[in-house]
């Protein structure tokens, strides 16, 4: 009887350098450990589920990579504490909203004082002039407006750009994120702009009003602008809401040159890049936008966004506004520009968002970046680390990314979710939708080193060949 031939061995399935079977075992262990450690949070979210859509107060909270949400009892500095008693080093920081730490003392003081004087009354408070002066000092000569969210600020700025140019289209970069602004929810597929896949309830074709090109591709930008129907380029200085993509040398200078050449506005959204340094990426690198948008952390965590325009654009806007038919402009929200926002803007811009604070953040972020990079090298993982100011990100790809398409391909949800949960179980929280970590002025070296140690330990589980010192 002939001997049976031995079965051919098949290569293990691998995702981002991690064997799939090993990844699945790790993820199951971490999920079990999390559930065991958070019984009170599980019970509380179970009670809440009877009242909220999908069991959560904001639908995207279901994207957190844990079996159920942790319920937070309090947060202070760069630490959050859940109702199960776990103190967690917070590198998510409200995904930028609390970039300077939770409830900075000057902002908390301003909130307490303003709370006794009224929360909102559709008229300016005495702090309005000082807030305007500080905005100009920090971000440059602009004519400012106050909104509640960066989504609103971007939406309003887009309307102004179209009004002053008489053109319909906004140029954005494939994979960008400017809040939930319908107008620019487009992507590039096989070189063609189309509505982003997955938009809920979107029935209108968005492409008559938007065009997408790849980040860092000035040739594509010029080809789009040359058609003469683009009102503005709307860009983040660094692509951030996917895997982080840094601008190539000369890219932003090229955008400014091309916008001027083709009479389009250059709009810079700094909502995620205020981490770059004092004045944001625009201030640090001397960019010259026609319009400037920033939200999230500008008022120390109080829901606030600001958007502004240069003097020439302001004059053109005022002329267009004067010439329009009477009726609703389609811009503005009742609770925006409330006195609490002005109180917090003054406190944050004058006492929290300082050169000294950024120096601490930069130093800590560099420490974190070096530590994560060392852990990746030791593990032999095909990953790398990117940093912009106080913003650090590990990316599950071997080399820096050039555009949104590469950023999309570098996302490996199963790997990232497992790493996030592993870090949380070990006492470190990072942003849920990508691999971003923020270092605040009050983040300590101990917290940074703890995160590095936790990351090293997680990699030891995913890459068993890792030798830990």
GROMACS .gro file of C-alpha atoms in nm:
model
  469
    1UNK     CA    1   0.000   0.000   0.000
    2UNK     CA    2   0.145   0.332  -0.101
    3UNK     CA    3   0.215   0.582   0.171
    4UNK     CA    4  -0.005   0.888   0.173
    5UNK     CA    5   0.175   1.201   0.072
    6UNK     CA    6   0.211   1.453   0.353
    7UNK     CA    7  -0.022   1.749   0.317
    8UNK     CA    8   0.143   2.058   0.180
    9UNK     CA    9   0.185   2.324   0.443
   10UNK     CA   10   0.010   2.649   0.359
   11UNK     CA   11   0.144   2.987   0.457
   12UNK     CA   12  -0.034   3.142   0.754
   13UNK     CA   13  -0.275   3.420   0.665
   14UNK     CA   14  -0.123   3.751   0.763
   15UNK     CA   15  -0.270   4.098   0.817
   16UNK     CA   16  -0.026   4.389   0.855
   17UNK     CA   17   0.245   4.137   0.942
   18UNK     CA   18   0.035   3.961   1.208
   19UNK     CA   19  -0.081   3.601   1.169
   20UNK     CA   20  -0.460   3.602   1.154
   21UNK     CA   21  -0.509   3.308   1.390
   22UNK     CA   22  -0.278   3.462   1.648
   23UNK     CA   23  -0.454   3.797   1.610
   24UNK     CA   24  -0.793   3.639   1.668
   25UNK     CA   25  -0.676   3.458   1.983
   26UNK     CA   26  -0.527   3.781   2.118
   27UNK     CA   27  -0.845   3.977   2.042
   28UNK     CA   28  -1.062   3.718   2.219
   29UNK     CA   29  -0.840   3.721   2.528
   30UNK     CA   30  -0.845   4.100   2.546
   31UNK     CA   31  -1.221   4.120   2.498
   32UNK     CA   32  -1.274   3.866   2.777
   33UNK     CA   33  -1.037   4.053   3.008
   34UNK     CA   34  -1.210   4.385   2.936
   35UNK     CA   35  -1.558   4.246   3.000
   36UNK     CA   36  -1.447   4.092   3.330
   37UNK     CA   37  -1.292   4.420   3.446
   38UNK     CA   38  -1.589   4.646   3.359
   39UNK     CA   39  -1.908   4.496   3.510
   40UNK     CA   40  -2.050   4.831   3.628
   41UNK     CA   41  -2.002   4.993   3.288
   42UNK     CA   42  -2.166   4.695   3.121
   43UNK     CA   43  -2.466   4.721   3.354
   44UNK     CA   44  -2.500   5.097   3.308
   45UNK     CA   45  -2.481   5.074   2.927
   46UNK     CA   46  -2.735   4.793   2.943
   47UNK     CA   47  -2.972   5.028   3.126
   48UNK     CA   48  -2.905   5.304   2.874
   49UNK     CA   49  -2.968   5.076   2.578
   50UNK     CA   50  -3.344   5.095   2.639
   51UNK     CA   51  -3.338   5.468   2.563
   52UNK     CA   52  -3.076   5.525   2.292
   53UNK     CA   53  -3.053   5.432   1.927
   54UNK     CA   54  -2.810   5.140   1.892
   55UNK     CA   55  -2.767   5.161   2.270
   56UNK     CA   56  -2.542   5.470   2.261
   57UNK     CA   57  -2.609   5.846   2.283
   58UNK     CA   58  -2.410   5.916   1.962
   59UNK     CA   59  -2.417   5.649   1.694
   60UNK     CA   60  -2.042   5.653   1.618
   61UNK     CA   61  -1.970   5.543   1.975
   62UNK     CA   62  -2.042   5.190   1.852
   63UNK     CA   63  -1.710   5.214   1.665
   64UNK     CA   64  -1.508   5.196   1.986
   65UNK     CA   65  -1.322   4.862   1.975
   66UNK     CA   66  -1.440   4.718   2.305
   67UNK     CA   67  -1.724   4.479   2.394
   68UNK     CA   68  -1.917   4.769   2.550
   69UNK     CA   69  -1.836   5.128   2.632
   70UNK     CA   70  -1.656   5.231   2.946
   71UNK     CA   71  -1.867   5.480   3.142
   72UNK     CA   72  -1.654   5.770   3.261
   73UNK     CA   73  -1.693   5.904   3.613
   74UNK     CA   74  -1.448   6.193   3.582
   75UNK     CA   75  -1.147   6.323   3.397
   76UNK     CA   76  -0.869   6.549   3.509
   77UNK     CA   77  -0.547   6.647   3.339
   78UNK     CA   78  -0.452   6.355   3.116
   79UNK     CA   79  -0.629   6.085   3.319
   80UNK     CA   80  -0.984   5.953   3.296
   81UNK     CA   81  -1.152   5.732   3.555
   82UNK     CA   82  -1.442   5.501   3.476
   83UNK     CA   83  -1.718   5.390   3.711
   84UNK     CA   84  -1.542   5.055   3.760
   85UNK     CA   85  -1.259   5.247   3.927
   86UNK     CA   86  -0.996   5.217   3.652
   87UNK     CA   87  -0.767   5.517   3.611
   88UNK     CA   88  -0.660   5.537   3.248
   89UNK     CA   89  -0.386   5.745   3.089
   90UNK     CA   90  -0.570   5.942   2.821
   91UNK     CA   91  -0.394   5.992   2.489
   92UNK     CA   92  -0.723   6.024   2.301
   93UNK     CA   93  -0.811   6.347   2.484
   94UNK     CA   94  -1.156   6.370   2.334
   95UNK     CA   95  -0.991   6.308   1.995
   96UNK     CA   96  -0.836   6.657   2.011
   97UNK     CA   97  -1.120   6.836   2.193
   98UNK     CA   98  -0.925   6.818   2.520
   99UNK     CA   99  -0.581   6.845   2.363
  100UNK     CA  100  -0.456   7.070   2.644
  101UNK     CA  101  -0.586   6.836   2.913
  102UNK     CA  102  -0.929   6.787   3.066
  103UNK     CA  103  -1.082   7.102   3.214
  104UNK     CA  104  -0.773   7.328   3.216
  105UNK     CA  105  -0.791   7.537   3.533
  106UNK     CA  106  -0.829   7.878   3.359
  107UNK     CA  107  -1.110   7.743   3.140
  108UNK     CA  108  -1.289   7.576   3.431
  109UNK     CA  109  -1.266   7.903   3.624
  110UNK     CA  110  -1.408   8.096   3.330
  111UNK     CA  111  -1.697   7.849   3.299
  112UNK     CA  112  -1.784   7.883   3.668
  113UNK     CA  113  -1.780   8.262   3.647
  114UNK     CA  114  -1.985   8.284   3.327
  115UNK     CA  115  -2.238   8.029   3.453
  116UNK     CA  116  -2.354   8.283   3.711
  117UNK     CA  117  -2.404   8.545   3.436
  118UNK     CA  118  -2.603   8.342   3.185
  119UNK     CA  119  -2.529   8.068   2.934
  120UNK     CA  120  -2.672   8.209   2.611
  121UNK     CA  121  -2.861   8.522   2.510
  122UNK     CA  122  -2.803   8.585   2.136
  123UNK     CA  123  -2.602   8.899   2.211
  124UNK     CA  124  -2.228   8.943   2.269
  125UNK     CA  125  -2.075   8.950   2.612
  126UNK     CA  126  -1.806   9.186   2.730
  127UNK     CA  127  -1.541   8.927   2.638
  128UNK     CA  128  -1.611   8.947   2.264
  129UNK     CA  129  -1.350   9.213   2.186
  130UNK     CA  130  -1.072   9.038   2.379
  131UNK     CA  131  -1.158   8.704   2.218
  132UNK     CA  132  -1.132   8.863   1.874
  133UNK     CA  133  -0.798   9.023   1.959
  134UNK     CA  134  -0.660   8.693   2.083
  135UNK     CA  135  -0.782   8.502   1.778
  136UNK     CA  136  -0.605   8.750   1.551
  137UNK     CA  137  -0.290   8.741   1.763
  138UNK     CA  138  -0.282   8.363   1.759
  139UNK     CA  139  -0.392   8.285   1.403
  140UNK     CA  140  -0.336   8.600   1.196
  141UNK     CA  141  -0.531   8.890   1.049
  142UNK     CA  142  -0.876   8.755   0.976
  143UNK     CA  143  -1.235   8.865   1.005
  144UNK     CA  144  -1.371   8.605   1.246
  145UNK     CA  145  -1.700   8.423   1.300
  146UNK     CA  146  -1.790   8.185   1.582
  147UNK     CA  147  -1.959   7.849   1.531
  148UNK     CA  148  -2.029   7.555   1.760
  149UNK     CA  149  -1.860   7.279   1.560
  150UNK     CA  150  -1.592   7.261   1.293
  151UNK     CA  151  -1.850   7.096   1.068
  152UNK     CA  152  -2.062   7.410   1.087
  153UNK     CA  153  -1.760   7.634   1.038
  154UNK     CA  154  -1.654   7.447   0.726
  155UNK     CA  155  -2.009   7.446   0.593
  156UNK     CA  156  -2.041   7.822   0.634
  157UNK     CA  157  -1.696   7.891   0.488
  158UNK     CA  158  -1.784   7.686   0.180
  159UNK     CA  159  -2.096   7.896   0.127
  160UNK     CA  160  -1.890   8.213   0.145
  161UNK     CA  161  -1.633   8.078  -0.101
  162UNK     CA  162  -1.904   7.997  -0.353
  163UNK     CA  163  -2.076   8.330  -0.298
  164UNK     CA  164  -1.767   8.544  -0.355
  165UNK     CA  165  -1.636   8.350  -0.656
  166UNK     CA  166  -1.963   8.259  -0.827
  167UNK     CA  167  -1.826   7.907  -0.880
  168UNK     CA  168  -1.986   7.580  -0.767
  169UNK     CA  169  -1.707   7.336  -0.688
  170UNK     CA  170  -1.486   7.278  -0.386
  171UNK     CA  171  -1.163   7.085  -0.440
  172UNK     CA  172  -1.082   6.840  -0.161
  173UNK     CA  173  -0.831   6.561  -0.120
  174UNK     CA  174  -0.919   6.195  -0.140
  175UNK     CA  175  -0.958   6.056   0.211
  176UNK     CA  176  -0.990   6.398   0.376
  177UNK     CA  177  -1.222   6.478   0.662
  178UNK     CA  178  -1.382   6.816   0.728
  179UNK     CA  179  -1.658   6.708   0.961
  180UNK     CA  180  -1.993   6.584   0.834
  181UNK     CA  181  -2.022   6.844   0.559
  182UNK     CA  182  -2.235   6.689   0.284
  183UNK     CA  183  -2.088   6.915   0.016
  184UNK     CA  184  -1.745   6.749   0.026
  185UNK     CA  185  -1.831   6.387   0.110
  186UNK     CA  186  -1.670   6.264  -0.211
  187UNK     CA  187  -1.386   6.027  -0.292
  188UNK     CA  188  -1.169   5.930  -0.586
  189UNK     CA  189  -1.235   5.589  -0.743
  190UNK     CA  190  -1.031   5.490  -1.048
  191UNK     CA  191  -0.953   5.855  -1.105
  192UNK     CA  192  -1.318   5.965  -1.097
  193UNK     CA  193  -1.486   6.172  -0.823
  194UNK     CA  194  -1.797   6.008  -0.677
  195UNK     CA  195  -2.007   6.015  -0.361
  196UNK     CA  196  -1.833   5.841  -0.073
  197UNK     CA  197  -1.950   5.488  -0.027
  198UNK     CA  198  -2.149   5.428   0.286
  199UNK     CA  199  -2.317   5.769   0.314
  200UNK     CA  200  -2.642   5.718   0.502
  201UNK     CA  201  -2.952   5.863   0.339
  202UNK     CA  202  -2.756   6.053   0.075
  203UNK     CA  203  -2.967   6.070  -0.243
  204UNK     CA  204  -2.809   6.368  -0.419
  205UNK     CA  205  -2.514   6.346  -0.655
  206UNK     CA  206  -2.246   6.556  -0.482
  207UNK     CA  207  -2.005   6.571  -0.775
  208UNK     CA  208  -2.148   6.891  -0.936
  209UNK     CA  209  -2.025   7.070  -0.622
  210UNK     CA  210  -1.702   6.892  -0.537
  211UNK     CA  211  -1.400   6.730  -0.697
  212UNK     CA  212  -1.147   6.503  -0.528
  213UNK     CA  213  -0.780   6.466  -0.617
  214UNK     CA  214  -0.494   6.298  -0.436
  215UNK     CA  215  -0.306   6.478  -0.161
  216UNK     CA  216   0.049   6.579  -0.262
  217UNK     CA  217  -0.043   6.576  -0.633
  218UNK     CA  218  -0.002   6.935  -0.755
  219UNK     CA  219  -0.036   6.827  -1.118
  220UNK     CA  220  -0.385   6.694  -1.048
  221UNK     CA  221  -0.471   7.008  -0.851
  222UNK     CA  222  -0.376   7.230  -1.142
  223UNK     CA  223  -0.564   7.017  -1.393
  224UNK     CA  224  -0.879   7.051  -1.183
  225UNK     CA  225  -0.837   7.425  -1.125
  226UNK     CA  226  -0.774   7.492  -1.494
  227UNK     CA  227  -1.137   7.403  -1.571
  228UNK     CA  228  -1.239   7.731  -1.409
  229UNK     CA  229  -1.529   7.604  -1.199
  230UNK     CA  230  -1.358   7.563  -0.861
  231UNK     CA  231  -1.439   7.816  -0.592
  232UNK     CA  232  -1.187   7.695  -0.336
  233UNK     CA  233  -0.934   7.437  -0.230
  234UNK     CA  234  -1.029   7.302   0.114
  235UNK     CA  235  -0.745   7.118   0.280
  236UNK     CA  236  -0.606   6.996   0.607
  237UNK     CA  237  -0.237   7.084   0.636
  238UNK     CA  238  -0.178   6.717   0.717
  239UNK     CA  239  -0.425   6.441   0.638
  240UNK     CA  240  -0.532   6.319   0.979
  241UNK     CA  241  -0.861   6.136   1.001
  242UNK     CA  242  -0.725   5.835   0.818
  243UNK     CA  243  -0.372   5.708   0.857
  244UNK     CA  244  -0.169   6.028   0.880
  245UNK     CA  245  -0.024   6.164   0.553
  246UNK     CA  246   0.233   6.444   0.572
  247UNK     CA  247   0.267   6.705   0.296
  248UNK     CA  248   0.553   6.664   0.052
  249UNK     CA  249   0.811   6.946   0.043
  250UNK     CA  250   0.667   7.241  -0.147
  251UNK     CA  251   0.311   7.107  -0.152
  252UNK     CA  252   0.151   7.387   0.046
  253UNK     CA  253   0.350   7.653  -0.136
  254UNK     CA  254   0.222   7.497  -0.458
  255UNK     CA  255  -0.138   7.510  -0.339
  256UNK     CA  256  -0.103   7.879  -0.259
  257UNK     CA  257   0.053   7.952  -0.599
  258UNK     CA  258  -0.211   7.756  -0.791
  259UNK     CA  259  -0.504   7.902  -0.596
  260UNK     CA  260  -0.381   8.252  -0.679
  261UNK     CA  261  -0.314   8.166  -1.045
  262UNK     CA  262  -0.665   8.030  -1.099
  263UNK     CA  263  -0.854   8.278  -0.878
  264UNK     CA  264  -0.967   8.014  -0.629
  265UNK     CA  265  -0.966   8.056  -0.253
  266UNK     CA  266  -0.732   7.855  -0.031
  267UNK     CA  267  -0.917   7.730   0.279
  268UNK     CA  268  -0.716   7.562   0.554
  269UNK     CA  269  -0.893   7.349   0.814
  270UNK     CA  270  -0.671   7.322   1.123
  271UNK     CA  271  -0.921   7.136   1.341
  272UNK     CA  272  -0.693   6.833   1.381
  273UNK     CA  273  -0.359   7.006   1.330
  274UNK     CA  274  -0.351   7.262   1.610
  275UNK     CA  275  -0.122   7.001   1.762
  276UNK     CA  276   0.147   7.122   1.516
  277UNK     CA  277   0.249   7.413   1.738
  278UNK     CA  278   0.152   7.765   1.836
  279UNK     CA  279  -0.081   7.898   1.567
  280UNK     CA  280  -0.129   7.551   1.423
  281UNK     CA  281   0.048   7.417   1.116
  282UNK     CA  282  -0.033   7.746   0.943
  283UNK     CA  283   0.149   7.950   1.204
  284UNK     CA  284   0.445   7.715   1.241
  285UNK     CA  285   0.504   7.688   0.866
  286UNK     CA  286   0.399   8.036   0.756
  287UNK     CA  287   0.109   7.937   0.532
  288UNK     CA  288  -0.115   8.205   0.379
  289UNK     CA  289  -0.477   8.088   0.356
  290UNK     CA  290  -0.765   8.303   0.233
  291UNK     CA  291  -0.991   8.134   0.487
  292UNK     CA  292  -0.901   7.959   0.812
  293UNK     CA  293  -1.111   7.709   1.008
  294UNK     CA  294  -1.046   7.552   1.346
  295UNK     CA  295  -1.257   7.374   1.605
  296UNK     CA  296  -1.248   7.119   1.887
  297UNK     CA  297  -0.978   7.238   2.129
  298UNK     CA  298  -0.974   7.611   2.048
  299UNK     CA  299  -1.183   7.691   2.358
  300UNK     CA  300  -1.030   7.429   2.586
  301UNK     CA  301  -1.301   7.168   2.528
  302UNK     CA  302  -1.610   7.390   2.528
  303UNK     CA  303  -1.791   7.318   2.197
  304UNK     CA  304  -1.658   7.600   1.983
  305UNK     CA  305  -1.522   7.653   1.634
  306UNK     CA  306  -1.397   7.964   1.460
  307UNK     CA  307  -1.367   8.051   1.095
  308UNK     CA  308  -1.222   8.360   0.942
  309UNK     CA  309  -1.136   8.525   0.614
  310UNK     CA  310  -0.885   8.780   0.495
  311UNK     CA  311  -0.981   9.144   0.446
  312UNK     CA  312  -1.027   9.113   0.069
  313UNK     CA  313  -1.253   8.809   0.102
  314UNK     CA  314  -1.449   8.986   0.377
  315UNK     CA  315  -1.519   9.280   0.145
  316UNK     CA  316  -1.629   9.046  -0.133
  317UNK     CA  317  -1.853   8.858   0.109
  318UNK     CA  318  -2.016   9.178   0.232
  319UNK     CA  319  -2.087   9.284  -0.126
  320UNK     CA  320  -2.239   8.945  -0.209
  321UNK     CA  321  -2.444   8.949   0.111
  322UNK     CA  322  -2.576   9.298   0.038
  323UNK     CA  323  -2.679   9.196  -0.312
  324UNK     CA  324  -2.865   8.876  -0.223
  325UNK     CA  325  -3.241   8.850  -0.202
  326UNK     CA  326  -3.397   8.891   0.144
  327UNK     CA  327  -3.447   8.577   0.345
  328UNK     CA  328  -3.244   8.309   0.517
  329UNK     CA  329  -2.877   8.293   0.418
  330UNK     CA  330  -2.846   7.926   0.509
  331UNK     CA  331  -2.578   8.014   0.764
  332UNK     CA  332  -2.586   8.037   1.140
  333UNK     CA  333  -2.703   7.848   1.448
  334UNK     CA  334  -2.885   7.997   1.745
  335UNK     CA  335  -2.647   7.877   2.016
  336UNK     CA  336  -2.328   7.982   1.837
  337UNK     CA  337  -2.133   8.287   1.960
  338UNK     CA  338  -2.275   8.241   2.307
  339UNK     CA  339  -2.110   8.408   2.609
  340UNK     CA  340  -1.974   8.079   2.746
  341UNK     CA  341  -1.777   8.031   2.424
  342UNK     CA  342  -1.623   8.377   2.450
  343UNK     CA  343  -1.530   8.326   2.815
  344UNK     CA  344  -1.358   7.997   2.730
  345UNK     CA  345  -1.188   8.136   2.419
  346UNK     CA  346  -1.030   8.416   2.621
  347UNK     CA  347  -0.915   8.181   2.898
  348UNK     CA  348  -0.779   7.917   2.661
  349UNK     CA  349  -0.607   8.146   2.413
  350UNK     CA  350  -0.445   8.363   2.679
  351UNK     CA  351  -0.353   8.113   2.952
  352UNK     CA  352  -0.361   7.758   2.814
  353UNK     CA  353  -0.263   7.760   2.445
  354UNK     CA  354   0.082   7.907   2.508
  355UNK     CA  355   0.433   7.866   2.370
  356UNK     CA  356   0.536   7.698   2.694
  357UNK     CA  357   0.253   7.447   2.669
  358UNK     CA  358   0.349   7.356   2.315
  359UNK     CA  359   0.714   7.315   2.413
  360UNK     CA  360   0.611   7.053   2.672
  361UNK     CA  361   0.383   6.881   2.422
  362UNK     CA  362   0.652   6.864   2.154
  363UNK     CA  363   0.907   6.722   2.396
  364UNK     CA  364   0.668   6.456   2.521
  365UNK     CA  365   0.553   6.364   2.171
  366UNK     CA  366   0.910   6.319   2.055
  367UNK     CA  367   0.972   6.088   2.352
  368UNK     CA  368   0.662   5.889   2.261
  369UNK     CA  369   0.751   5.872   1.892
  370UNK     CA  370   1.101   5.741   1.966
  371UNK     CA  371   0.969   5.479   2.207
  372UNK     CA  372   0.702   5.349   1.972
  373UNK     CA  373   0.948   5.337   1.682
  374UNK     CA  374   1.193   5.138   1.893
  375UNK     CA  375   0.922   4.888   1.986
  376UNK     CA  376   0.825   4.845   1.621
  377UNK     CA  377   1.185   4.786   1.517
  378UNK     CA  378   1.238   4.528   1.793
  379UNK     CA  379   0.921   4.347   1.694
  380UNK     CA  380   1.018   4.341   1.329
  381UNK     CA  381   0.670   4.476   1.251
  382UNK     CA  382   0.616   4.625   0.903
  383UNK     CA  383   0.485   4.943   1.063
  384UNK     CA  384   0.612   5.297   1.117
  385UNK     CA  385   0.541   5.605   1.329
  386UNK     CA  386   0.437   5.949   1.206
  387UNK     CA  387   0.434   6.268   1.413
  388UNK     CA  388   0.313   6.625   1.368
  389UNK     CA  389   0.385   6.835   1.674
  390UNK     CA  390   0.204   6.678   1.968
  391UNK     CA  391   0.019   6.429   1.746
  392UNK     CA  392   0.175   6.082   1.716
  393UNK     CA  393   0.044   5.786   1.520
  394UNK     CA  394   0.157   5.431   1.459
  395UNK     CA  395   0.067   5.318   1.108
  396UNK     CA  396   0.040   4.955   1.003
  397UNK     CA  397   0.241   5.007   0.684
  398UNK     CA  398   0.618   4.993   0.635
  399UNK     CA  399   0.683   5.345   0.506
  400UNK     CA  400   0.536   5.698   0.511
  401UNK     CA  401   0.218   5.743   0.308
  402UNK     CA  402   0.179   5.978   0.012
  403UNK     CA  403  -0.197   6.019  -0.031
  404UNK     CA  404  -0.545   5.916   0.072
  405UNK     CA  405  -0.549   5.599  -0.133
  406UNK     CA  406  -0.236   5.473   0.042
  407UNK     CA  407  -0.382   5.580   0.376
  408UNK     CA  408  -0.696   5.379   0.314
  409UNK     CA  409  -0.497   5.070   0.224
  410UNK     CA  410  -0.286   5.109   0.540
  411UNK     CA  411  -0.593   5.073   0.763
  412UNK     CA  412  -0.628   4.722   0.903
  413UNK     CA  413  -0.930   4.737   1.129
  414UNK     CA  414  -0.891   4.397   1.294
  415UNK     CA  415  -0.529   4.467   1.389
  416UNK     CA  416  -0.596   4.823   1.505
  417UNK     CA  417  -0.900   4.724   1.712
  418UNK     CA  418  -0.702   4.452   1.888
  419UNK     CA  419  -0.413   4.687   1.962
  420UNK     CA  420  -0.647   4.957   2.092
  421UNK     CA  421  -0.823   4.718   2.325
  422UNK     CA  422  -0.493   4.568   2.440
  423UNK     CA  423  -0.364   4.915   2.526
  424UNK     CA  424  -0.684   5.005   2.711
  425UNK     CA  425  -0.669   4.687   2.918
  426UNK     CA  426  -0.317   4.788   3.018
  427UNK     CA  427  -0.423   5.142   3.113
  428UNK     CA  428  -0.370   5.357   2.801
  429UNK     CA  429  -0.647   5.503   2.584
  430UNK     CA  430  -0.587   5.618   2.225
  431UNK     CA  431  -0.827   5.755   1.961
  432UNK     CA  432  -1.079   5.496   1.838
  433UNK     CA  433  -1.103   5.565   1.464
  434UNK     CA  434  -0.735   5.558   1.379
  435UNK     CA  435  -0.411   5.512   1.572
  436UNK     CA  436  -0.365   5.866   1.693
  437UNK     CA  437  -0.214   5.963   2.030
  438UNK     CA  438  -0.197   6.317   2.164
  439UNK     CA  439   0.044   6.448   2.424
  440UNK     CA  440  -0.098   6.733   2.632
  441UNK     CA  441   0.093   6.988   2.841
  442UNK     CA  442  -0.004   6.791   3.151
  443UNK     CA  443   0.086   6.446   3.018
  444UNK     CA  444   0.375   6.312   3.225
  445UNK     CA  445   0.683   6.117   3.120
  446UNK     CA  446   0.555   5.835   3.338
  447UNK     CA  447   0.236   5.817   3.132
  448UNK     CA  448   0.433   5.827   2.808
  449UNK     CA  449   0.669   5.553   2.922
  450UNK     CA  450   0.373   5.348   3.041
  451UNK     CA  451   0.213   5.373   2.697
  452UNK     CA  452   0.539   5.270   2.531
  453UNK     CA  453   0.568   4.971   2.766
  454UNK     CA  454   0.206   4.874   2.697
  455UNK     CA  455   0.259   4.903   2.322
  456UNK     CA  456   0.574   4.691   2.349
  457UNK     CA  457   0.382   4.428   2.544
  458UNK     CA  458   0.101   4.418   2.288
  459UNK     CA  459   0.353   4.379   2.007
  460UNK     CA  460   0.513   4.095   2.202
  461UNK     CA  461   0.180   3.914   2.181
  462UNK     CA  462   0.129   3.985   1.811
  463UNK     CA  463   0.488   3.927   1.704
  464UNK     CA  464   0.608   3.641   1.930
  465UNK     CA  465   0.967   3.668   1.811
  466UNK     CA  466   0.994   3.997   1.998
  467UNK     CA  467   1.255   3.992   2.273
  468UNK     CA  468   1.160   4.228   2.553
  469UNK     CA  469   1.442   4.389   2.750
   0.00000   0.00000   0.00000
